[in-house]
mmCIF file of C-alpha atoms in Angstrom:
data_model
loop_
_atom_site.group_PDB
_atom_site.id
_atom_site.type_symbol
_atom_site.label_atom_id
_atom_site.label_comp_id
_atom_site.label_asym_id
_atom_site.label_seq_id
_atom_site.Cartn_x
_atom_site.Cartn_y
_atom_site.Cartn_z
ATOM 1 C CA UNK A 1 -18.683 -10.223 -21.589
ATOM 2 C CA UNK A 2 -16.761 -10.553 -18.317
ATOM 3 C CA UNK A 3 -16.095 -7.660 -16.020
ATOM 4 C CA UNK A 4 -12.540 -6.435 -15.670
ATOM 5 C CA UNK A 5 -10.686 -6.084 -12.388
ATOM 6 C CA UNK A 6 -11.846 -3.373 -10.021
ATOM 7 C CA UNK A 7 -10.267 0.059 -10.053
ATOM 8 C CA UNK A 8 -8.381 1.263 -6.965
ATOM 9 C CA UNK A 9 -7.536 4.756 -5.753
ATOM 10 C CA UNK A 10 -6.373 6.530 -2.623
ATOM 11 C CA UNK A 11 -7.775 9.474 -0.729
ATOM 12 C CA UNK A 12 -6.483 11.669 2.043
ATOM 13 C CA UNK A 13 -9.308 12.437 4.404
ATOM 14 C CA UNK A 14 -9.676 15.702 6.325
ATOM 15 C CA UNK A 15 -9.007 13.791 9.562
ATOM 16 C CA UNK A 16 -5.504 12.897 8.232
ATOM 17 C CA UNK A 17 -6.568 9.344 7.476
ATOM 18 C CA UNK A 18 -5.223 7.713 4.340
ATOM 19 C CA UNK A 19 -7.758 5.492 2.604
ATOM 20 C CA UNK A 20 -7.801 2.984 -0.250
ATOM 21 C CA UNK A 21 -11.042 2.485 -2.184
ATOM 22 C CA UNK A 22 -12.145 0.199 -4.992
ATOM 23 C CA UNK A 23 -15.041 0.082 -7.420
ATOM 24 C CA UNK A 24 -16.070 -2.480 -10.042
ATOM 25 C CA UNK A 25 -14.878 -1.708 -13.564
ATOM 26 C CA UNK A 26 -18.452 -2.267 -14.732
ATOM 27 C CA UNK A 27 -19.640 0.611 -12.544
ATOM 28 C CA UNK A 28 -21.239 0.794 -9.144
ATOM 29 C CA UNK A 29 -20.494 2.130 -5.730
ATOM 30 C CA UNK A 30 -17.102 2.570 -4.127
ATOM 31 C CA UNK A 31 -15.987 0.284 -1.322
ATOM 32 C CA UNK A 32 -13.504 1.230 1.409
ATOM 33 C CA UNK A 33 -10.660 -1.320 1.410
ATOM 34 C CA UNK A 34 -8.448 0.146 4.154
ATOM 35 C CA UNK A 35 -8.107 3.302 6.232
ATOM 36 C CA UNK A 36 -5.470 4.263 8.780
ATOM 37 C CA UNK A 37 -3.796 7.442 10.070
ATOM 38 C CA UNK A 38 -1.252 8.637 7.516
ATOM 39 C CA UNK A 39 -1.149 9.038 3.766
ATOM 40 C CA UNK A 40 -1.231 6.516 0.924
ATOM 41 C CA UNK A 41 1.897 6.944 -1.194
ATOM 42 C CA UNK A 42 1.289 4.380 -3.934
ATOM 43 C CA UNK A 43 -0.981 1.585 -5.166
ATOM 44 C CA UNK A 44 -0.192 -1.354 -7.460
ATOM 45 C CA UNK A 45 -2.789 -3.958 -8.478
ATOM 46 C CA UNK A 46 -3.133 -6.976 -10.712
ATOM 47 C CA UNK A 47 -5.993 -9.407 -11.276
ATOM 48 C CA UNK A 48 -5.361 -11.148 -7.928
ATOM 49 C CA UNK A 49 -4.182 -8.575 -5.383
ATOM 50 C CA UNK A 50 -3.676 -4.946 -4.564
ATOM 51 C CA UNK A 51 -0.754 -3.511 -2.586
ATOM 52 C CA UNK A 52 -0.205 -0.035 -1.200
ATOM 53 C CA UNK A 53 2.308 1.827 0.923
ATOM 54 C CA UNK A 54 1.531 4.368 3.606
ATOM 55 C CA UNK A 55 3.383 6.952 5.618
ATOM 56 C CA UNK A 56 2.152 6.736 9.174
ATOM 57 C CA UNK A 57 2.907 8.881 12.211
ATOM 58 C CA UNK A 58 2.229 6.909 15.392
ATOM 59 C CA UNK A 59 3.083 9.343 18.150
ATOM 60 C CA UNK A 60 5.891 11.508 16.818
ATOM 61 C CA UNK A 61 7.845 8.940 14.803
ATOM 62 C CA UNK A 62 7.330 8.431 11.078
ATOM 63 C CA UNK A 63 6.840 4.859 9.931
ATOM 64 C CA UNK A 64 6.399 3.321 6.545
ATOM 65 C CA UNK A 65 3.989 0.458 6.061
ATOM 66 C CA UNK A 66 3.334 -1.915 3.183
ATOM 67 C CA UNK A 67 -0.157 -3.427 2.946
ATOM 68 C CA UNK A 68 -1.711 -6.108 0.768
ATOM 69 C CA UNK A 69 -5.251 -7.271 0.168
ATOM 70 C CA UNK A 70 -4.466 -10.865 1.154
ATOM 71 C CA UNK A 71 -4.930 -12.621 4.498
ATOM 72 C CA UNK A 72 -1.842 -10.935 5.973
ATOM 73 C CA UNK A 73 -2.792 -7.317 5.312
ATOM 74 C CA UNK A 74 0.213 -5.626 6.975
ATOM 75 C CA UNK A 75 3.279 -6.961 5.170
ATOM 76 C CA UNK A 76 5.942 -4.765 6.760
ATOM 77 C CA UNK A 77 6.201 -1.742 9.029
ATOM 78 C CA UNK A 78 9.465 -0.090 10.050
ATOM 79 C CA UNK A 79 10.890 3.309 10.943
ATOM 80 C CA UNK A 80 11.443 4.375 7.342
ATOM 81 C CA UNK A 81 9.558 6.489 4.872
ATOM 82 C CA UNK A 82 8.014 4.930 1.775
ATOM 83 C CA UNK A 83 7.345 6.544 -1.579
ATOM 84 C CA UNK A 84 5.970 4.076 -4.120
ATOM 85 C CA UNK A 85 5.111 0.468 -4.866
ATOM 86 C CA UNK A 86 5.359 -1.865 -7.861
ATOM 87 C CA UNK A 87 4.626 -5.563 -8.309
ATOM 88 C CA UNK A 88 5.479 -8.466 -10.548
ATOM 89 C CA UNK A 89 4.346 -12.094 -10.430
ATOM 90 C CA UNK A 90 6.670 -12.911 -7.511
ATOM 91 C CA UNK A 91 7.348 -9.814 -5.438
ATOM 92 C CA UNK A 92 6.294 -6.427 -4.143
ATOM 93 C CA UNK A 93 8.892 -3.659 -4.571
ATOM 94 C CA UNK A 94 8.835 -0.345 -2.729
ATOM 95 C CA UNK A 95 11.138 2.562 -2.122
ATOM 96 C CA UNK A 96 12.491 3.103 1.354
ATOM 97 C CA UNK A 97 14.008 6.341 2.651
ATOM 98 C CA UNK A 98 15.927 5.859 5.900
ATOM 99 C CA UNK A 99 16.284 8.475 8.659
ATOM 100 C CA UNK A 100 19.765 9.422 7.390
ATOM 101 C CA UNK A 101 18.326 10.219 3.935
ATOM 102 C CA UNK A 102 19.707 7.140 2.181
ATOM 103 C CA UNK A 103 17.280 5.358 -0.088
ATOM 104 C CA UNK A 104 16.837 1.920 -1.536
ATOM 105 C CA UNK A 105 14.350 -0.293 -3.298
ATOM 106 C CA UNK A 106 13.159 -3.103 -1.063
ATOM 107 C CA UNK A 107 11.603 -6.401 -2.086
ATOM 108 C CA UNK A 108 9.030 -8.647 -0.386
ATOM 109 C CA UNK A 109 8.128 -12.006 -1.908
ATOM 110 C CA UNK A 110 4.420 -12.400 -2.663
ATOM 111 C CA UNK A 111 4.167 -16.170 -2.882
#
């Protein structure tokens, strides 16, 4: 029997740090994958990668950031708010809310 992919989840720490954790599907301890000031707003994973979006507040400005578990961890960061993430075999999709309140779904190619 082979073990399945790890499970991922987010946590908001008391210190206002958003964190992403993982644990093996076969059981065992949790491992911190990423932590940064802000809040995790969504996680999407497949057998190869995990992606998440965060709302960050460096200084007084709100920024949205898209992270991945690959070699280039920070995929995009801009002055927008993010709300969710989804993936398919070729791309990462996430919602973007601009300062004027307009929203869109944005796409980043994975491969």
